[in-house]
Coordinates of C-alpha atoms in Angstrom, one line a residue:
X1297 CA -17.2 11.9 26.1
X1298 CA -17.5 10.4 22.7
X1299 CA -13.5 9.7 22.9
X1300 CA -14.4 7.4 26.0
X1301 CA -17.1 5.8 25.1
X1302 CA -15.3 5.0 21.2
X1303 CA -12.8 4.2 24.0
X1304 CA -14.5 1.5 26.2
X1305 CA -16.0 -0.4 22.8
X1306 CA -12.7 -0.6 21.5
X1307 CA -11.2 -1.9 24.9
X1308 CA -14.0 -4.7 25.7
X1309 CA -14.0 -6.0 22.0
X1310 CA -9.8 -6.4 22.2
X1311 CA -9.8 -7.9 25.3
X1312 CA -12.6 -10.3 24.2
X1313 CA -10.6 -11.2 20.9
X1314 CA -7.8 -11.7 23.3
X1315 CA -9.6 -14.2 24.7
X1316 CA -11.0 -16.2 22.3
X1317 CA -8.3 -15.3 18.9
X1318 CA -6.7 -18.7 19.0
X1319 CA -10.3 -20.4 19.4
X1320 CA -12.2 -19.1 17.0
X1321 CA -10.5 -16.6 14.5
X1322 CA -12.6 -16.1 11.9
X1323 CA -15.1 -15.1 14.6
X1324 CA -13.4 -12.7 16.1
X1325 CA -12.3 -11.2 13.0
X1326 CA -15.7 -10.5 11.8
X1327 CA -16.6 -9.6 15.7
X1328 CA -14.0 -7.0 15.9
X1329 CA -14.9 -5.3 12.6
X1330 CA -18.0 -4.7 14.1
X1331 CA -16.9 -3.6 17.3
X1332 CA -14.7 -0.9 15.3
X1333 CA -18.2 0.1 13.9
X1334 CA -19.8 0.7 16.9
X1335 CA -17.2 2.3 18.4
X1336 CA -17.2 4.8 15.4
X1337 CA -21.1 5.4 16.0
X1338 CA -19.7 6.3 19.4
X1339 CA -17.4 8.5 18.6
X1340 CA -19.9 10.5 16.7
X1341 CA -23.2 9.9 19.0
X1342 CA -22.7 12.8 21.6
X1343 CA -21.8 16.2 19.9
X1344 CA -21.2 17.8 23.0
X1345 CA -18.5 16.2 24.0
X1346 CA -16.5 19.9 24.9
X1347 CA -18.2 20.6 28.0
X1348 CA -15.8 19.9 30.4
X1349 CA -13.2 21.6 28.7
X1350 CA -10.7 24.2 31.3
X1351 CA -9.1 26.1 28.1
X1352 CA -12.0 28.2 25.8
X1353 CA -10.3 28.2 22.8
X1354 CA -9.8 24.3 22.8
X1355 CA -13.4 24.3 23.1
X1356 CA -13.9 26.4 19.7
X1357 CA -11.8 24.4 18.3
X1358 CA -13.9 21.3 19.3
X1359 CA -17.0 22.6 18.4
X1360 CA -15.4 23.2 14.9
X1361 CA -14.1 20.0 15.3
X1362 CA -17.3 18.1 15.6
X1363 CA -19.3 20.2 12.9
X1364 CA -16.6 19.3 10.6
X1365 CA -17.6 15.7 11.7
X1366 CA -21.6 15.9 11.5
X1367 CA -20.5 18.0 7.8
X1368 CA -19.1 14.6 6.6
X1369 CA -21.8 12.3 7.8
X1370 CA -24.6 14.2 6.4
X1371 CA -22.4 13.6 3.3
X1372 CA -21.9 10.1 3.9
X1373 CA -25.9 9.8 4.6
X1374 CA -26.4 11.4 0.9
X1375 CA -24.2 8.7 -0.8
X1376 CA -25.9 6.2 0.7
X1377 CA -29.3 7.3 0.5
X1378 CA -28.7 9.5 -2.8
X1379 CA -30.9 12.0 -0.8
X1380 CA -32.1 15.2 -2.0
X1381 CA -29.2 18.4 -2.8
X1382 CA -28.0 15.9 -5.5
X1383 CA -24.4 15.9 -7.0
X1384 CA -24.1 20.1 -6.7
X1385 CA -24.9 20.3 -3.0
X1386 CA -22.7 17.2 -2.4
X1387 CA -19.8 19.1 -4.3
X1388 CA -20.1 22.4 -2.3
X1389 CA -20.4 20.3 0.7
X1390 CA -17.0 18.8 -0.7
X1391 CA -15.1 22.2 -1.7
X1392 CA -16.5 23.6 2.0
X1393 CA -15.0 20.5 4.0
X1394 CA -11.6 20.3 1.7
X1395 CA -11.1 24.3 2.5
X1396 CA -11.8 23.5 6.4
X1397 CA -8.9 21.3 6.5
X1398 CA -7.1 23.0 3.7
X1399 CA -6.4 25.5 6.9
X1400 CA -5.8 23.4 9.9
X1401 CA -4.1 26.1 12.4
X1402 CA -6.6 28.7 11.6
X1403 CA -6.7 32.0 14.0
X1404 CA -9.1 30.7 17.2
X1405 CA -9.3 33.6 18.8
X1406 CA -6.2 34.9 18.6
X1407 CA -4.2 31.6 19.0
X1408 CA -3.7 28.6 16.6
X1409 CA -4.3 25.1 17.7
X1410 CA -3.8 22.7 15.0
X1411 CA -5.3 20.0 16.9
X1412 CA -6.9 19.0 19.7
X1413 CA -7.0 16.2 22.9
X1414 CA -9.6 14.1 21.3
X1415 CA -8.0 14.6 17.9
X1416 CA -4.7 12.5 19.5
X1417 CA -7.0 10.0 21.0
X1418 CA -8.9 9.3 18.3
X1419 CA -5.7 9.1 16.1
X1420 CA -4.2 7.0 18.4
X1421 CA -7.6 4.6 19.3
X1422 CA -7.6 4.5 15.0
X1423 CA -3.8 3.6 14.9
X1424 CA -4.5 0.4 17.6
X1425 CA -7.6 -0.4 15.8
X1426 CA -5.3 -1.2 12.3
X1427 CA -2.5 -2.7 14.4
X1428 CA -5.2 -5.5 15.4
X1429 CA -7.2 -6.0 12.6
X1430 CA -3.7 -6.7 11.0
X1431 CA -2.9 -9.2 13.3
X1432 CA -6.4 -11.3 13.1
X1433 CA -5.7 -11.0 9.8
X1434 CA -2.1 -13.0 10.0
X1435 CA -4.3 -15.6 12.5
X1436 CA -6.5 -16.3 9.5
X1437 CA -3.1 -17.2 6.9
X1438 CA -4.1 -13.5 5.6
X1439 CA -1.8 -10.7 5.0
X1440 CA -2.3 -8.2 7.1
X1441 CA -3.1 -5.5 4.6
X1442 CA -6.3 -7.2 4.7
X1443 CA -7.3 -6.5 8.3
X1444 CA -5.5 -2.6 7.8
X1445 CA -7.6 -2.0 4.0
X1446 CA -11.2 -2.9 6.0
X1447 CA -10.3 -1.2 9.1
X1448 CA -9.5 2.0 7.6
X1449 CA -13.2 1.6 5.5
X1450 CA -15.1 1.4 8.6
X1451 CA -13.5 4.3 10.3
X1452 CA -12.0 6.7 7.6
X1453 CA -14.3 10.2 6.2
X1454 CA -16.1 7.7 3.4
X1455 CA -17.9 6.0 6.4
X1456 CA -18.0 7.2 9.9
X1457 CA -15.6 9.9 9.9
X1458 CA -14.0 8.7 13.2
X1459 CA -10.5 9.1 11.8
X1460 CA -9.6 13.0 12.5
X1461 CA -7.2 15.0 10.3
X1462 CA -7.7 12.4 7.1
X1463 CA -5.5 14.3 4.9
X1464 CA -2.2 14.7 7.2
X1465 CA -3.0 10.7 7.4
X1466 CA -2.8 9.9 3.8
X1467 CA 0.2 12.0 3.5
X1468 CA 1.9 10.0 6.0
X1469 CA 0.8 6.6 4.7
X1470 CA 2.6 7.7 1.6
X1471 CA 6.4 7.7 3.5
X1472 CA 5.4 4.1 4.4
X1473 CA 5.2 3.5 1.0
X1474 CA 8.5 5.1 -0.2
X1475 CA 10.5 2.9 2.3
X1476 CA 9.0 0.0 1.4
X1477 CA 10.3 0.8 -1.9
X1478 CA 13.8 1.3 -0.7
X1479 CA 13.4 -1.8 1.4
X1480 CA 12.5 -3.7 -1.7
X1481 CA 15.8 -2.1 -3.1
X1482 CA 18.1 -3.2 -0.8
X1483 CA 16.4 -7.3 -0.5
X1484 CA 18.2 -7.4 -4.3
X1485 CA 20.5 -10.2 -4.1
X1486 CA 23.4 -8.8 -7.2
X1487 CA 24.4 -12.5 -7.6
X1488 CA 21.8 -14.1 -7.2
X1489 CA 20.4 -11.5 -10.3
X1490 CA 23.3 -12.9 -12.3
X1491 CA 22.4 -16.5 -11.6
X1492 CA 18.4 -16.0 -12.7
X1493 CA 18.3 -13.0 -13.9
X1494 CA 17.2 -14.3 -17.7
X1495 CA 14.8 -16.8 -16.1
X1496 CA 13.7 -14.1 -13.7
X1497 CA 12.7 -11.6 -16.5
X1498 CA 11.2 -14.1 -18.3
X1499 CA 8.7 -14.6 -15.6
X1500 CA 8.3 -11.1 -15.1
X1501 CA 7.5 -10.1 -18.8
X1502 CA 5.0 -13.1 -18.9
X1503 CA 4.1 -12.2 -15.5
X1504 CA 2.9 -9.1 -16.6
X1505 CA 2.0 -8.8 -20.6
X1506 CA -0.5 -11.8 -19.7
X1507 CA -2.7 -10.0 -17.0
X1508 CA -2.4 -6.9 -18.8
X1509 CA -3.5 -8.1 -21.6
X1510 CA -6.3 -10.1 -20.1
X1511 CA -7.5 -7.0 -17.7
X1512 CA -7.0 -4.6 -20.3
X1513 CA -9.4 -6.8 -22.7
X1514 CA -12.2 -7.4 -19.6
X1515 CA -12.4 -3.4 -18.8
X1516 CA -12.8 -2.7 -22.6
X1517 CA -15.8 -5.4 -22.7
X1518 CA -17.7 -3.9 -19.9
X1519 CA -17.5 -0.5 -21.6
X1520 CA -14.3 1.3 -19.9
X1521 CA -12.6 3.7 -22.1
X1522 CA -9.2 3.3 -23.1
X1523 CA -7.4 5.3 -20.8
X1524 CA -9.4 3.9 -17.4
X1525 CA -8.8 0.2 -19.2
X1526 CA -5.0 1.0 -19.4
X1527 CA -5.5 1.6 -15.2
X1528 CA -7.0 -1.2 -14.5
X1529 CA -4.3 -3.9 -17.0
X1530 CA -1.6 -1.8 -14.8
X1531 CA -3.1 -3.0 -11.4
X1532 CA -3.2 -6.7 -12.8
X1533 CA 0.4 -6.3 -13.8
X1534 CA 2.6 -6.0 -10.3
X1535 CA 3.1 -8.8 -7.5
X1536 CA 2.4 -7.9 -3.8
X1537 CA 6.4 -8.4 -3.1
X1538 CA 5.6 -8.6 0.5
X1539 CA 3.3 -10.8 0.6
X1540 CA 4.8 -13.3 -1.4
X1541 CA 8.3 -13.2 0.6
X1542 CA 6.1 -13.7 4.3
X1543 CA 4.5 -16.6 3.3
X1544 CA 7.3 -18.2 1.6
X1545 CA 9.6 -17.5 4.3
X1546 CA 7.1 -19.3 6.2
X1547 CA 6.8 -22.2 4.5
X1548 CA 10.8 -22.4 4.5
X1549 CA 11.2 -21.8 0.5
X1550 CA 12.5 -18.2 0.5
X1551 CA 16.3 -19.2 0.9
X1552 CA 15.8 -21.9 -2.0
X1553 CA 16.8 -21.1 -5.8
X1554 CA 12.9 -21.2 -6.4
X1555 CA 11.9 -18.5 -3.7
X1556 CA 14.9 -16.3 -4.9
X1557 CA 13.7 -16.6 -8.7
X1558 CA 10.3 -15.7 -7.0
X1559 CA 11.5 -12.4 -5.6
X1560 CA 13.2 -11.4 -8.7
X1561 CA 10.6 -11.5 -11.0
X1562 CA 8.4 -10.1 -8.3
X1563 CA 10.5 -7.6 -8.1
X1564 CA 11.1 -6.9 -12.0
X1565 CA 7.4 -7.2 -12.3
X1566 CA 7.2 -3.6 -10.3
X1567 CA 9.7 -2.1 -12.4
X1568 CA 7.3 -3.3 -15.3
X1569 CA 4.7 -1.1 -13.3
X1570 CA 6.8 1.6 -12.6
X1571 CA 6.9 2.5 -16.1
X1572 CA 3.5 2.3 -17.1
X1573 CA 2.6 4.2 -13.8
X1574 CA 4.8 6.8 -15.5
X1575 CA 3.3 6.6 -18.6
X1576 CA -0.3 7.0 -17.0
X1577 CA 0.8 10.8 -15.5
X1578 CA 1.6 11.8 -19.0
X1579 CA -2.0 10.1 -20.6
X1580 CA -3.2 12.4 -17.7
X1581 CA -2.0 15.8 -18.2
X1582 CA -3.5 17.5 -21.7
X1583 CA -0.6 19.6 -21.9
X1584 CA 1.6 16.3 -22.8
X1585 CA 2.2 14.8 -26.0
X1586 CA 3.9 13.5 -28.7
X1587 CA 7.3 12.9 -27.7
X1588 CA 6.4 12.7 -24.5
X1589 CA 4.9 9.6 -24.1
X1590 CA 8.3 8.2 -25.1
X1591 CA 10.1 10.0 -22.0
X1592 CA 8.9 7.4 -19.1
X1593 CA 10.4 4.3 -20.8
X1594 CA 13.6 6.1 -21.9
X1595 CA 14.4 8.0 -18.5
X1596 CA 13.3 4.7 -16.8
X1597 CA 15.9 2.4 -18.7
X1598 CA 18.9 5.4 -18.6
X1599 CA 18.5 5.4 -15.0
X1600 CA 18.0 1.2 -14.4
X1601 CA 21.1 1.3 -16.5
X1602 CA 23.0 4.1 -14.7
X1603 CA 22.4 3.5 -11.1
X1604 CA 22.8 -0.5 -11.7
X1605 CA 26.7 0.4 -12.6
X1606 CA 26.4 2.8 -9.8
X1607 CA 25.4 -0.4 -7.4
X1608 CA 28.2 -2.5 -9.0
X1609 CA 31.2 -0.9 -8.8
X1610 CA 31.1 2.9 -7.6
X1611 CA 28.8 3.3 -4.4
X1612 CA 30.1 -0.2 -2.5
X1613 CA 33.6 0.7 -3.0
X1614 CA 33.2 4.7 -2.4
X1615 CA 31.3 4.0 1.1
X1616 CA 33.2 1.2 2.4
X1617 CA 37.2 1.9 1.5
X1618 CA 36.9 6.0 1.2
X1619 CA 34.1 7.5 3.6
X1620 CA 33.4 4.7 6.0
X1621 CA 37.1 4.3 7.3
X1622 CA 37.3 7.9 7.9
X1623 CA 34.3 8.2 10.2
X1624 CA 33.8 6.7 13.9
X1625 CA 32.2 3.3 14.4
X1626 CA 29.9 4.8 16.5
X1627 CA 28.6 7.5 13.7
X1628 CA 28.6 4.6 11.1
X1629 CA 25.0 3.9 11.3
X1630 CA 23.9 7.8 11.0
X1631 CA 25.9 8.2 8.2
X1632 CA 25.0 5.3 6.2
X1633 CA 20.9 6.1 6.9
X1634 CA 21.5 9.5 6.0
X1635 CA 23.4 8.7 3.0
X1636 CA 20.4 6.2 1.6
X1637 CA 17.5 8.8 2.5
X1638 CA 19.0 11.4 0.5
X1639 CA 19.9 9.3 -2.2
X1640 CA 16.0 8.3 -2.4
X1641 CA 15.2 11.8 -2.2
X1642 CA 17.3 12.9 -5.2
X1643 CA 16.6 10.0 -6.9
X1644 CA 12.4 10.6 -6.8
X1645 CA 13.0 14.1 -7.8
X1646 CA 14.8 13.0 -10.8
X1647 CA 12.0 10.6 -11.7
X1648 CA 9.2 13.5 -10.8
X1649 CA 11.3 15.9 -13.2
X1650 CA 11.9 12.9 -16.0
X1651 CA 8.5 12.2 -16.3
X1652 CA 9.3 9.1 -14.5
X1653 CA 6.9 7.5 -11.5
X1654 CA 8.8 8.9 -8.6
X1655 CA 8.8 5.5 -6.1
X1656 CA 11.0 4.1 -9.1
X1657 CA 13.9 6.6 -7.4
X1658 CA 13.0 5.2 -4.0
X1659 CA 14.0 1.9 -5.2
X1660 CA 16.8 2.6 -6.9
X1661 CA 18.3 4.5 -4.0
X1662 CA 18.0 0.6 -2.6
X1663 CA 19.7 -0.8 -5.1
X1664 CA 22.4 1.3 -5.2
X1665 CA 23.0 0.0 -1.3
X1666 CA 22.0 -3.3 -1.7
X1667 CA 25.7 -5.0 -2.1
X1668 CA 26.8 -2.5 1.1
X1669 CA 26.3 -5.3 4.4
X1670 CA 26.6 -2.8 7.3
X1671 CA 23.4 -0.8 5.3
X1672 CA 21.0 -4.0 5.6
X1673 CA 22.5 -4.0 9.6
X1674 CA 21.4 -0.4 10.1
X1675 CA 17.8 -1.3 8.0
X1676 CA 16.3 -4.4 9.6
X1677 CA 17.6 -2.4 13.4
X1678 CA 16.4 1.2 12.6
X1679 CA 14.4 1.1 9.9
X1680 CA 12.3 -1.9 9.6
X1681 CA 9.5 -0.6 12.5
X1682 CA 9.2 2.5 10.8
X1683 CA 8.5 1.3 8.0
X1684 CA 5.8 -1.4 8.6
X1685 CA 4.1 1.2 11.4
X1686 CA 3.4 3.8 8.5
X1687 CA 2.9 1.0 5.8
X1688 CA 0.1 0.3 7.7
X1689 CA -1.4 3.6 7.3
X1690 CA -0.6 3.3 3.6
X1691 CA -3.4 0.6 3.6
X1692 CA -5.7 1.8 6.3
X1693 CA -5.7 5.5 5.4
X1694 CA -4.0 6.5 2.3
X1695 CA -6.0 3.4 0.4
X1696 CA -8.4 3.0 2.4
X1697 CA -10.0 6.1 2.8
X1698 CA -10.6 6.3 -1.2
X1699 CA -12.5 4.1 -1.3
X1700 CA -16.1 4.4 -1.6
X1701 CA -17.2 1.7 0.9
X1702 CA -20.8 3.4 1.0
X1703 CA -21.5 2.7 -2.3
X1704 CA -19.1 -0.3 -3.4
X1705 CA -21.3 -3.0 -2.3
X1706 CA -23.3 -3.2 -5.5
X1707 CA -24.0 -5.9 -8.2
X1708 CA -22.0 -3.8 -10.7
X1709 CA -19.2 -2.8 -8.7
X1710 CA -18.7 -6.5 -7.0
X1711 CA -19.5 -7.7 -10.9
X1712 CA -16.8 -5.8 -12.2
X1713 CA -14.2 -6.4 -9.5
X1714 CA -14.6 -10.0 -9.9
X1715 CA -14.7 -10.1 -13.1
X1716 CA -10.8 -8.2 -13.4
X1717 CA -9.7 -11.1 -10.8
X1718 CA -9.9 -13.4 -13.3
X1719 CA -7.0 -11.4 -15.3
X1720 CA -5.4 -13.3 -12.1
X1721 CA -5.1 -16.5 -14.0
X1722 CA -2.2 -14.4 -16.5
X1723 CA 0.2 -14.3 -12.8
X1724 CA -0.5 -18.1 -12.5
X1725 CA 0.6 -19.0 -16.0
X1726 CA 4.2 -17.5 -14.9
X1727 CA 4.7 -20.7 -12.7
X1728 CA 5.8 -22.1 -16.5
X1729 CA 8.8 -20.6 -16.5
X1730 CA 10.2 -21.1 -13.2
X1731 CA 10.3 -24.8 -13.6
X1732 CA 12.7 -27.3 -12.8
X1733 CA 15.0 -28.6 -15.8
X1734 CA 16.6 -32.1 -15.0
X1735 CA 19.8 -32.7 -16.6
X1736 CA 18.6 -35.3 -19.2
X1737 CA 15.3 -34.1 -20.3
X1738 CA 12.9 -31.0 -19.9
X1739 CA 9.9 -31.0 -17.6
X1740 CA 7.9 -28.7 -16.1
X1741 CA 8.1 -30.3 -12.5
X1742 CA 4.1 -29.9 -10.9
X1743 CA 5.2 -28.9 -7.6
X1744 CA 7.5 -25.8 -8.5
X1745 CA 4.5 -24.9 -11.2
X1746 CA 2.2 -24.5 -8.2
X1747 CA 4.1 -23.0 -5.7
X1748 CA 4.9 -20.2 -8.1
X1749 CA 2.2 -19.4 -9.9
X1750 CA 0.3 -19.1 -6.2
X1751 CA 3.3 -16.8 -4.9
X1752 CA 3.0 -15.0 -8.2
X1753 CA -1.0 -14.6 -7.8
X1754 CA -1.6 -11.6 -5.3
X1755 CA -2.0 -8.4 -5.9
X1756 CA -0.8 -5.5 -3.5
X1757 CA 0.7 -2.1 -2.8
X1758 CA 1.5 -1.2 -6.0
X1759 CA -1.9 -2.4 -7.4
X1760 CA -4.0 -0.4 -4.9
X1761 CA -1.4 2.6 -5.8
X1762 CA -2.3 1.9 -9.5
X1763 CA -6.2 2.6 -8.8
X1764 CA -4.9 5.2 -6.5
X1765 CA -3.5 7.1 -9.2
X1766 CA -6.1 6.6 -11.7
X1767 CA -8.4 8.0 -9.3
X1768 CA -6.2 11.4 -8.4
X1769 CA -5.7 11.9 -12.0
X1770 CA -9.6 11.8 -12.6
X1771 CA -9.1 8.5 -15.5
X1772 CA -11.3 6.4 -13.8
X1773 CA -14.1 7.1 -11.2
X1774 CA -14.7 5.8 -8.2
X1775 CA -16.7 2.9 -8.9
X1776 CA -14.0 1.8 -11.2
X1777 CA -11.4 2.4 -8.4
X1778 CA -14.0 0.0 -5.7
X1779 CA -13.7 -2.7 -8.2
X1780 CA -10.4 -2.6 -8.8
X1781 CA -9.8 -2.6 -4.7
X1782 CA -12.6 -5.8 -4.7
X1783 CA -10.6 -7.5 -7.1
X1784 CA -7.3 -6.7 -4.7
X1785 CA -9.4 -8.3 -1.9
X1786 CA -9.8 -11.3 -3.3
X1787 CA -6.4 -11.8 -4.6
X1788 CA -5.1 -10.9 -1.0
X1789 CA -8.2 -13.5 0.2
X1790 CA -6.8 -16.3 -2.4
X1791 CA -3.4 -16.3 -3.3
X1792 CA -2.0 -16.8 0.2
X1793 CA -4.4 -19.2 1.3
X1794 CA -3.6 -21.4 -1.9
X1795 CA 0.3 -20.9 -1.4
X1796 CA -0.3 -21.9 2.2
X1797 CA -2.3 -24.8 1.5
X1798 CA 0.2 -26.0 -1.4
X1799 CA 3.4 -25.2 0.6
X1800 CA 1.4 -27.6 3.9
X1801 CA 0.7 -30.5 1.0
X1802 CA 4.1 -30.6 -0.2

């Protein structure tokens, strides 16, 4: 069957990377992006893969399954071909393939069945394929997003459909993202905020006004409007927070008052985003304006302001001397998870009702933990797997299968996404403020300069989520969203790469 055969490619080209990943890396990179393409041809080469199903209605829902799947590559053929039917038959092919999924336990004779066998295999074949594209990523001194964002290209609906259910995928991706947030919440170090926090910000608000401005400028002069300019200066803005923490934990800097000045203004440098993603929902809606564009920045400072007090003095001493004590040691760690979910969950909704980017809560419902020890225990034991195994589809599907990878790889899409990566340089510059200042005299010391500004230099999650955004909200098109994921690419490609290289020097 297709499932087998997708299967058997998939097996021969791991075990073969297996073999020769410490060898040759780059090889077997490139080697195993291939194989995933073949095995996705495979998965899609024999359509009657039912026939030795026991169960009848299984097999109607295969058939359904697989015309659902030669629906998308015939659309996939007319992107890349621009074929006959032209942008109305493409659309009703689109509206026709979106209400097929819209109703995935439809009546098969009588009984529902979501899904099917070779649904879970080919899930679960899709799931290994990211896990070790991700890790020949890390071999080459990539992040793994890398590995996960080209994986899911090959085998998501925009290419060769292999990946089954693509919605329910996306949606999950999206959890990963919202406890990475909290994650990101909790890494805040309170004192360490008091010690840099002014130096911090000032790297952050550099960090940020300086590729905005610089991305914001480029889009205009290649003819953008406003609006889709304003998306593309927002995904120059953020820093990929976990990138920059790997590789500097890596390289033994993390711990040092330079990698924790790094984190913060990382770190204050998504707030920065936060807000402007905010802002970009009400530019989107026409029934907005006026006032409302003043709502974002307001609810977004009330509630930086409200739950930091809440972090300070009310939620560590309410959990650990009042509910804590009064529950069994062996409950603690339910509570406690329980207790931070929910807080994330009220906390987004407040955002989504403020007019506020709703990850902004998720973070916050980190921060408000962050000073709480047993909560970080609980985290890196519990939580920490979770949360990298669906961040992973957060890149390989959610992202991933957006983008329009049958059509990206033209001079004007490349052009443009190039062209934003140099709004890269404005992250760079921030390696000015993080200095060191000797006692006598002031100097910008070289090696600090450099190890920042390349920490500060890649773009990430909340950059891809930017485009992401634009897209849904219809203020940029796709071609737009391709360069702006090309432009990711080659931060992702650079940044580490230079930090690794300066980090080896020193």
């Amino acid at each position: 069957g297709a499932g087998h055969q997708s299967f058997s490619v998939l097996c021969s080209a791991s075990g073969a990377s297996v073999c020769v990943l410490m060898v040759r890396p780059t090889l077997t990179f490139c080697a195993l992006l291939l194989a995933l393409a073949c095995a996705a041809a495979a998965g899609g080469a024999s359509p009657n893969c039912t026939r030795r199903r026991l169960v009848d209605d299984a097999s109607v829902a295969e058939r359904e399954s697989a015309q659902h799947l030669r629906s998308w590559r015939r659309l996939t053929w007319r992107w890349l071909t621009g074929g006959d039917g032209g942008d109305e038959r493409i659309g009703d092919e689109r509206r026709r393939l979106g209400s097929a999924s819209d109703d995935p336990c439809g009546d098969h004779s009588g009984h529902h069945i979501p899904f099917t066998f070779n649904d879970v295999e080919q899930f679960a074949l899709f799931y290994i394929a990211l896990w070790a594209c991700g890790k020949l990523a890390e071999a080459l001194w990539l992040p793994s997003l890398a590995g996960e964002l080209l994986c899911g290209m090959v085998l998501g609906p925009r290419l060769s459909s292999f990946v089954p259910k693509p919605d329910a995928v996306m949606m999950i991706g999206q959890v990963g993202l919202v406890l990475e947030m909290v994650s990101c919440g909790l890494e805040v170090d309170l004192d360490m905020l008091v010690a840099y926090g002014p130096r911090a910000l000032c790297a952050a608000l550099l960090g940020s006004a300086l590729p905005f401005a610089i991305a914001f400028g480029l889009a205009t002069a290649v003819g953008l409007s406003a609006e889709a300019a304003y998306v593309v200066a927002i995904a120059a803005m953020p820093t990929a927070v976990g990138v920059a923490t790997k590789v500097m934990n890596m390289g033994h800097v993390l711990n040092t008052p330079l990698g924790q000045l790094v984190l913060l203004a990382t770190v204050v440098d998504d707030i920065i985003a936060f807000i402007n993603l905010g802002e970009l929902k009400v530019l989107a809606d026409p029934n907005l304006g006026g006032v409302s564009y003043l709502w974002p920045v307001l609810s977004s400072v009330l509630l930086l302001a409200g739950v930091g007090w809440l972090a300070v003095d009310v939620v560590p001493r309410l959990v650990e001397s009042k509910l804590l004590p009064r529950v069994q040691q062996r409950h603690h760690d339910v509570v406690l998870t329980s207790l931070l979910c929910a807080m994330a969950v009220g906390l987004m909704a407040v955002c989504h009702r403020t007019k506020t980017f709703p990850l902004l809560g998720a973070f916050l419902a980190g921060l408000s933990f962050c000073s709480i020890a047993p909560v970080h225990h609980v985290w890196a034991h519990q939580v920490k797997r979770i949360q990298y195994s669906l961040l992973r589809l957060f890149y390989g599907a959610t992202i991933a299968f957006e983008v329009p990878v049958a059509t990206m790889w033209t001079g004007r899409i490349i052009g443009r996404g190039a062209l934003f990566f140099l709004a890269i340089a404005g992250k760079f510059a921030t390696g000015f403020t993080v200095g060191h200042y000797s006692a006598h005299h002031r100097s910008h010391d070289l090696q600090n300069f450099l190890r920042a500004g390349f920490a500060m230099a890649v773009w990430g999650e909340i950059s891809l989520l930017a485009g992401f955004q634009g897209l849904v909200d219809n203020v940029i098109d796709e071609d737009t969203f391709g360069s702006i994921v090309f432009a990711v690419l080659l931060s992702v490609f650079v940044g580490p790469w230079a930090l690794r290289w300066r980090l080896w020097h020193d």
